[in-house]
Amino acid sequence: MKVSVLVAARNEEVTIKSCLESLISQNVNNNVCVDILIGNDASEDNTAEILLEFVRKSDQIRVFNIPQNRPLKGKVNVLDYLSSYTDAEYILFADADVIYPSSWVQNMLNSLLSKDIVTGVTIVEQGELWSDYQRLDWIFALKMIRILSKLGIPVTAMGNNMGIRKVMFDKVGGMKGIPFSVAEDFALFREVIKAEGHFEQLFSKEVLAVTQPINSLNEWLHQRWRWMQGAKKVQVSLKILNYLNIIFYPLLILLGAFFNELLWLLPVVYVVKSATIITIQKKLALKIRWKASLLFEFMYLFTYNVLLIYSVTKPKVYWKGRVYKSE
């Protein structure tokens, strides 16, 4: 049974060593063969040199310099090129700035034995309050997607921790078969759903990967705006729920000005959501970040309402030093 891990790498000299160390240290069953295909996407730092070191270290790794004159662009171009060099039955997608647990490949594969596309759990590395807030934001969102997944409601996938059956990948036309998007993970997921593929959002420490935090609010806005290019295409009911979640507190306060009896919901919702955040951390066997847990609702209210204002101007999408039009 063969599994290929595809990794797009552009200017990743700071993080790629840790990522590759985690990928070549996977514990898999004896009947599982893992190869790691890395696409160097015109990196301008020392990424290429680091990749060559790992090629000498591990025979699992193959490195490709991605041609820039192909019709596809960005990460889609990298993943399309890499996928043409695999004959594996299963494909996993990893990011060069993420560290994966040694149980990742086997547990993603276990799910793919009965599903067509699966998504793991990725969180931000713990640190100061801003990092911890991002950490909790990620796991809360993924937990909600997990609940909807269990109810049979497809939402999205996450390209830094995702797997797909090669048969399904080929059925939807691979990366060439999806409309170009800077949110290529959502675009691929949507094509699988259109093809009536079976999906699953996993939620366990065995598939829990760790990535680096975004350093500033401005960079965070760029990241979330890029993700929103995919979110724009989800079903209308989910869009409405998402926007209601963002404006819930201001809306409740506004309504409370006319109907005072509604104001008691403010502390109730705060306590319930804070307790949920704490419970989710326990579920994943994480150290509870108390300060961020208690301040989460306030930070969420601020950051996502700023994002709504930011999105009104339909700014350009920034990714790895490249600029794209919003979709």
Short mmCIF file of C-alpha atoms in Angstrom, two decimals:
data_model
loop_
_atom_site.label_atom_id
_atom_site.label_comp_id
_atom_site.label_asym_id
_atom_site.label_seq_id
_atom_site.Cartn_x
_atom_site.Cartn_y
_atom_site.Cartn_z
CA MET A 1 0.00 0.00 0.00
CA LYS A 2 1.66 3.20 -1.16
CA VAL A 3 1.12 6.73 0.14
CA SER A 4 2.64 9.88 -1.34
CA VAL A 5 2.99 13.04 0.72
CA LEU A 6 3.02 16.19 -1.43
CA VAL A 7 4.72 19.28 -0.03
CA ALA A 8 4.77 22.69 -1.71
CA ALA A 9 7.78 24.72 -0.57
CA ARG A 10 8.46 28.39 -1.27
CA ASN A 11 10.90 30.36 0.90
CA GLU A 12 10.64 27.91 3.81
CA GLU A 13 14.24 27.87 5.10
CA VAL A 14 13.13 28.59 8.68
CA THR A 15 10.61 25.76 9.00
CA ILE A 16 11.27 23.07 6.39
CA LYS A 17 13.82 21.12 8.43
CA SER A 18 11.39 20.47 11.26
CA CYS A 19 8.64 19.59 8.80
CA LEU A 20 10.74 17.03 6.92
CA GLU A 21 12.14 15.52 10.11
CA SER A 22 8.57 14.86 11.20
CA LEU A 23 7.61 13.36 7.84
CA ILE A 24 10.54 10.94 7.63
CA SER A 25 9.86 9.82 11.22
CA GLN A 26 6.39 8.41 10.62
CA ASN A 27 5.36 5.14 12.26
CA VAL A 28 3.38 3.10 9.73
CA ASN A 29 2.35 -0.51 9.34
CA ASN A 30 4.73 -2.86 7.56
CA ASN A 31 2.54 -2.98 4.47
CA VAL A 32 2.62 0.81 4.01
CA CYS A 33 5.23 2.49 1.80
CA VAL A 34 5.59 6.26 2.14
CA ASP A 35 7.34 8.58 -0.29
CA ILE A 36 7.62 12.34 0.10
CA LEU A 37 7.51 14.58 -2.97
CA ILE A 38 8.60 18.17 -2.43
CA GLY A 39 8.15 20.94 -4.95
CA ASN A 40 10.58 23.84 -4.70
CA ASP A 41 8.47 26.71 -6.01
CA ALA A 42 11.15 29.18 -7.12
CA SER A 43 12.35 29.78 -3.57
CA GLU A 44 14.54 32.84 -3.11
CA ASP A 45 16.19 31.74 0.14
CA ASN A 46 18.12 28.60 1.18
CA THR A 47 15.19 26.21 0.82
CA ALA A 48 16.76 24.41 -2.17
CA GLU A 49 20.01 23.75 -0.31
CA ILE A 50 18.17 22.37 2.72
CA LEU A 51 16.11 20.08 0.50
CA LEU A 52 19.27 18.65 -1.05
CA GLU A 53 20.55 17.80 2.43
CA PHE A 54 17.41 15.77 3.09
CA VAL A 55 17.62 13.98 -0.25
CA ARG A 56 21.02 12.70 0.86
CA LYS A 57 19.63 11.79 4.28
CA SER A 58 16.49 9.90 3.26
CA ASP A 59 15.62 7.78 0.23
CA GLN A 60 11.94 8.54 0.90
CA ILE A 61 12.36 12.10 -0.36
CA ARG A 62 12.22 13.31 -3.95
CA VAL A 63 12.67 16.99 -4.76
CA PHE A 64 11.41 18.76 -7.87
CA ASN A 65 12.13 22.28 -9.07
CA ILE A 66 8.74 23.46 -10.28
CA PRO A 67 8.66 25.00 -13.79
CA GLN A 68 7.23 28.50 -13.74
CA ASN A 69 6.07 28.54 -17.37
CA ARG A 70 3.15 26.15 -16.88
CA PRO A 71 -0.46 27.36 -17.33
CA LEU A 72 -1.32 26.77 -13.67
CA LYS A 73 -0.23 29.21 -10.97
CA GLY A 74 0.94 29.22 -7.37
CA LYS A 75 0.41 26.26 -5.08
CA VAL A 76 -2.00 24.64 -7.55
CA ASN A 77 0.85 24.50 -10.05
CA VAL A 78 3.15 22.83 -7.51
CA LEU A 79 0.64 20.20 -6.43
CA ASP A 80 -0.36 19.43 -10.01
CA TYR A 81 3.27 18.93 -11.01
CA LEU A 82 4.04 16.72 -8.01
CA SER A 83 0.92 14.61 -8.45
CA SER A 84 2.02 13.69 -11.97
CA TYR A 85 5.02 11.87 -10.45
CA THR A 86 3.15 9.61 -8.04
CA ASP A 87 1.70 6.16 -8.60
CA ALA A 88 0.48 5.88 -4.99
CA GLU A 89 -3.02 4.75 -4.08
CA TYR A 90 -3.36 7.57 -1.55
CA ILE A 91 -2.14 11.17 -1.52
CA LEU A 92 -1.55 13.29 1.57
CA PHE A 93 -1.04 17.04 1.41
CA ALA A 94 1.38 18.70 3.83
CA ASP A 95 2.75 22.23 4.23
CA ALA A 96 6.41 23.04 4.72
CA ASP A 97 5.76 25.14 7.83
CA VAL A 98 3.91 22.38 9.70
CA ILE A 99 5.19 19.66 12.05
CA TYR A 100 3.32 16.34 11.98
CA PRO A 101 2.98 13.70 14.72
CA SER A 102 4.58 10.32 14.02
CA SER A 103 1.09 8.80 13.91
CA TRP A 104 -0.16 11.17 11.19
CA VAL A 105 0.28 9.15 7.99
CA GLN A 106 -1.10 5.90 9.41
CA ASN A 107 -4.17 7.52 10.95
CA MET A 108 -4.96 9.58 7.87
CA LEU A 109 -4.62 6.38 5.85
CA ASN A 110 -6.91 4.49 8.23
CA SER A 111 -9.66 7.01 7.48
CA LEU A 112 -8.99 6.97 3.74
CA LEU A 113 -9.68 3.23 3.64
CA SER A 114 -13.37 4.12 3.88
CA LYS A 115 -13.47 7.81 2.84
CA ASP A 116 -12.53 9.64 -0.33
CA ILE A 117 -11.16 12.80 1.30
CA VAL A 118 -10.18 13.44 4.91
CA THR A 119 -8.86 16.38 6.92
CA GLY A 120 -6.77 16.25 10.08
CA VAL A 121 -6.33 18.84 12.82
CA THR A 122 -3.78 21.65 12.65
CA ILE A 123 -3.19 24.15 15.43
CA VAL A 124 -0.87 27.07 15.98
CA GLU A 125 2.12 26.61 18.28
CA GLN A 126 1.44 27.92 21.77
CA GLY A 127 3.17 31.07 22.95
CA GLU A 128 2.07 34.54 23.92
CA LEU A 129 -1.57 35.66 23.97
CA TRP A 130 -1.76 36.46 20.24
CA SER A 131 -0.39 33.02 19.31
CA ASP A 132 -2.66 31.28 21.79
CA TYR A 133 -5.69 33.10 20.41
CA GLN A 134 -4.89 31.83 16.92
CA ARG A 135 -4.40 28.34 18.36
CA LEU A 136 -7.87 28.37 19.93
CA ASP A 137 -9.45 29.93 16.85
CA TRP A 138 -8.17 27.05 14.71
CA ILE A 139 -9.32 24.26 17.00
CA PHE A 140 -12.73 25.83 17.63
CA ALA A 141 -13.35 26.15 13.89
CA LEU A 142 -12.19 22.59 13.20
CA LYS A 143 -14.35 21.24 16.01
CA MET A 144 -17.39 22.91 14.46
CA ILE A 145 -16.47 21.43 11.07
CA ARG A 146 -16.10 18.04 12.79
CA ILE A 147 -19.63 18.30 14.20
CA LEU A 148 -21.06 19.25 10.82
CA SER A 149 -19.06 16.44 9.20
CA LYS A 150 -20.62 13.92 11.58
CA LEU A 151 -24.03 15.27 10.54
CA GLY A 152 -23.12 14.71 6.89
CA ILE A 153 -22.77 18.41 6.11
CA PRO A 154 -19.66 19.22 4.02
CA VAL A 155 -17.89 22.50 4.81
CA THR A 156 -14.26 22.55 3.70
CA ALA A 157 -10.89 20.83 3.89
CA MET A 158 -7.50 22.14 5.00
CA GLY A 159 -4.59 21.84 2.60
CA ASN A 160 -1.87 21.56 5.23
CA ASN A 161 -3.41 18.39 6.69
CA MET A 162 -5.46 16.60 4.07
CA GLY A 163 -5.64 13.26 2.30
CA ILE A 164 -7.44 11.91 -0.76
CA ARG A 165 -7.80 8.61 -2.56
CA LYS A 166 -5.88 8.72 -5.84
CA VAL A 167 -8.89 7.21 -7.63
CA MET A 168 -11.04 10.15 -6.51
CA PHE A 169 -8.26 12.64 -7.24
CA ASP A 170 -8.12 11.36 -10.82
CA LYS A 171 -11.91 11.25 -11.08
CA VAL A 172 -12.21 15.01 -10.47
CA GLY A 173 -9.33 15.70 -12.86
CA GLY A 174 -6.63 16.31 -10.26
CA MET A 175 -5.50 19.88 -9.68
CA LYS A 176 -6.10 20.64 -13.36
CA GLY A 177 -9.73 19.72 -12.88
CA ILE A 178 -10.50 22.43 -10.33
CA PRO A 179 -11.09 26.10 -11.10
CA PHE A 180 -8.04 28.16 -10.13
CA SER A 181 -8.23 29.37 -6.55
CA VAL A 182 -5.81 30.57 -3.91
CA ALA A 183 -7.93 28.37 -1.63
CA GLU A 184 -7.05 25.23 -3.58
CA ASP A 185 -7.94 22.94 -0.69
CA PHE A 186 -11.55 24.12 -0.65
CA ALA A 187 -11.73 23.97 -4.45
CA LEU A 188 -10.56 20.34 -4.47
CA PHE A 189 -12.89 19.44 -1.61
CA ARG A 190 -15.84 20.97 -3.44
CA GLU A 191 -15.11 18.94 -6.59
CA VAL A 192 -14.97 15.74 -4.51
CA ILE A 193 -18.34 16.57 -2.95
CA LYS A 194 -19.79 17.26 -6.41
CA ALA A 195 -18.55 13.80 -7.42
CA GLU A 196 -20.47 12.38 -4.43
CA GLY A 197 -17.28 11.49 -2.57
CA HIS A 198 -17.32 10.51 1.09
CA PHE A 199 -15.59 12.91 3.48
CA GLU A 200 -14.48 13.10 7.09
CA GLN A 201 -13.08 15.75 9.41
CA LEU A 202 -10.91 13.96 11.95
CA PHE A 203 -10.43 15.36 15.44
CA SER A 204 -7.82 13.51 17.50
CA LYS A 205 -4.27 14.00 18.75
CA GLU A 206 -3.07 11.26 16.36
CA VAL A 207 -3.54 13.65 13.42
CA LEU A 208 -2.77 16.84 15.34
CA ALA A 209 -0.17 18.92 13.49
CA VAL A 210 1.40 22.20 14.60
CA THR A 211 2.12 25.28 12.53
CA GLN A 212 3.62 28.70 13.22
CA PRO A 213 1.53 31.70 14.34
CA ILE A 214 0.96 34.78 12.23
CA ASN A 215 2.99 37.61 13.76
CA SER A 216 0.75 40.64 13.25
CA LEU A 217 -2.88 41.58 12.77
CA ASN A 218 -2.11 42.81 9.26
CA GLU A 219 -0.59 39.45 8.25
CA TRP A 220 -3.52 37.70 9.91
CA LEU A 221 -5.94 39.73 7.77
CA HIS A 222 -4.01 38.72 4.64
CA GLN A 223 -4.19 35.06 5.65
CA ARG A 224 -7.89 35.09 6.50
CA TRP A 225 -8.77 37.03 3.38
CA ARG A 226 -7.02 34.34 1.33
CA TRP A 227 -9.03 31.67 3.15
CA MET A 228 -12.22 33.66 2.58
CA GLN A 229 -11.80 33.16 -1.17
CA GLY A 230 -12.90 29.59 -0.52
CA ALA A 231 -15.42 30.47 2.17
CA LYS A 232 -17.24 32.71 -0.30
CA LYS A 233 -18.31 29.57 -2.15
CA VAL A 234 -19.83 27.60 0.73
CA GLN A 235 -23.59 27.12 0.85
CA VAL A 236 -25.60 30.21 1.77
CA SER A 237 -26.89 28.80 5.07
CA LEU A 238 -23.34 28.27 6.34
CA LYS A 239 -22.35 31.78 5.25
CA ILE A 240 -25.25 33.22 7.22
CA LEU A 241 -24.34 31.22 10.32
CA ASN A 242 -20.73 32.36 10.04
CA TYR A 243 -21.62 36.04 9.75
CA LEU A 244 -24.15 35.79 12.58
CA ASN A 245 -21.42 34.28 14.75
CA ILE A 246 -19.13 37.22 13.99
CA ILE A 247 -21.71 39.94 14.70
CA PHE A 248 -23.56 38.05 17.45
CA TYR A 249 -22.53 40.23 20.41
CA PRO A 250 -23.04 43.62 18.70
CA LEU A 251 -26.38 42.39 17.36
CA LEU A 252 -27.48 41.13 20.77
CA ILE A 253 -26.51 44.41 22.45
CA LEU A 254 -28.43 46.34 19.78
CA LEU A 255 -31.52 44.19 20.26
CA GLY A 256 -31.08 44.43 24.03
CA ALA A 257 -31.51 48.19 23.79
CA PHE A 258 -35.10 47.52 22.72
CA PHE A 259 -35.71 44.21 24.49
CA ASN A 260 -33.85 44.29 27.82
CA GLU A 261 -34.71 40.69 28.62
CA LEU A 262 -32.33 39.56 25.86
CA LEU A 263 -29.26 40.95 27.62
CA TRP A 264 -29.09 38.00 30.02
CA LEU A 265 -27.95 35.94 27.02
CA LEU A 266 -24.62 37.82 26.90
CA PRO A 267 -23.01 36.19 29.98
CA VAL A 268 -24.68 32.84 29.25
CA VAL A 269 -23.25 32.61 25.72
CA TYR A 270 -19.85 33.79 26.95
CA VAL A 271 -19.70 31.09 29.64
CA VAL A 272 -20.89 28.34 27.29
CA LYS A 273 -18.41 29.20 24.53
CA SER A 274 -15.51 29.63 26.97
CA ALA A 275 -16.31 26.25 28.52
CA THR A 276 -16.44 24.73 25.04
CA ILE A 277 -13.01 26.14 24.20
CA ILE A 278 -11.56 24.63 27.38
CA THR A 279 -13.24 21.26 26.74
CA ILE A 280 -11.86 21.09 23.20
CA GLN A 281 -8.32 21.61 24.49
CA LYS A 282 -8.81 18.73 26.93
CA LYS A 283 -10.14 16.53 24.12
CA LEU A 284 -6.90 16.99 22.20
CA ALA A 285 -4.79 16.51 25.36
CA LEU A 286 -3.46 20.07 25.07
CA LYS A 287 -2.27 22.30 27.86
CA ILE A 288 -5.13 24.67 28.59
CA ARG A 289 -4.29 28.25 27.69
CA TRP A 290 -6.40 29.90 30.38
CA LYS A 291 -5.78 33.55 29.56
CA ALA A 292 -6.53 33.08 25.87
CA SER A 293 -9.53 30.88 26.68
CA LEU A 294 -11.12 33.55 28.86
CA LEU A 295 -10.30 36.37 26.44
CA PHE A 296 -11.12 34.39 23.30
CA GLU A 297 -14.60 35.83 22.75
CA PHE A 298 -13.36 39.41 23.04
CA MET A 299 -10.44 38.82 20.67
CA TYR A 300 -12.65 36.95 18.23
CA LEU A 301 -15.17 39.79 18.24
CA PHE A 302 -12.46 42.35 17.51
CA THR A 303 -10.42 40.46 14.88
CA TYR A 304 -13.28 39.12 12.81
CA ASN A 305 -15.18 42.39 12.74
CA VAL A 306 -11.96 44.07 11.58
CA LEU A 307 -11.78 41.34 8.91
CA LEU A 308 -15.32 42.14 7.78
CA ILE A 309 -14.39 45.80 7.38
CA TYR A 310 -11.14 44.83 5.60
CA SER A 311 -13.02 42.57 3.17
CA VAL A 312 -15.39 45.34 2.05
CA THR A 313 -12.62 46.86 -0.07
CA LYS A 314 -11.96 43.48 -1.78
CA PRO A 315 -8.19 43.79 -1.42
CA LYS A 316 -5.69 41.72 -3.37
CA VAL A 317 -4.66 38.31 -2.06
CA TYR A 318 -1.07 37.95 -0.83
CA TRP A 319 0.65 34.57 -0.64
CA LYS A 320 4.37 33.80 -0.32
CA GLY A 321 5.44 37.07 -1.91
CA ARG A 322 2.95 36.75 -4.76
CA VAL A 323 -0.17 38.80 -5.41
CA TYR A 324 -3.47 37.57 -6.83
CA LYS A 325 -6.83 39.19 -7.52
CA SER A 326 -9.62 38.42 -5.07
CA GLU A 327 -12.08 35.85 -6.40
#
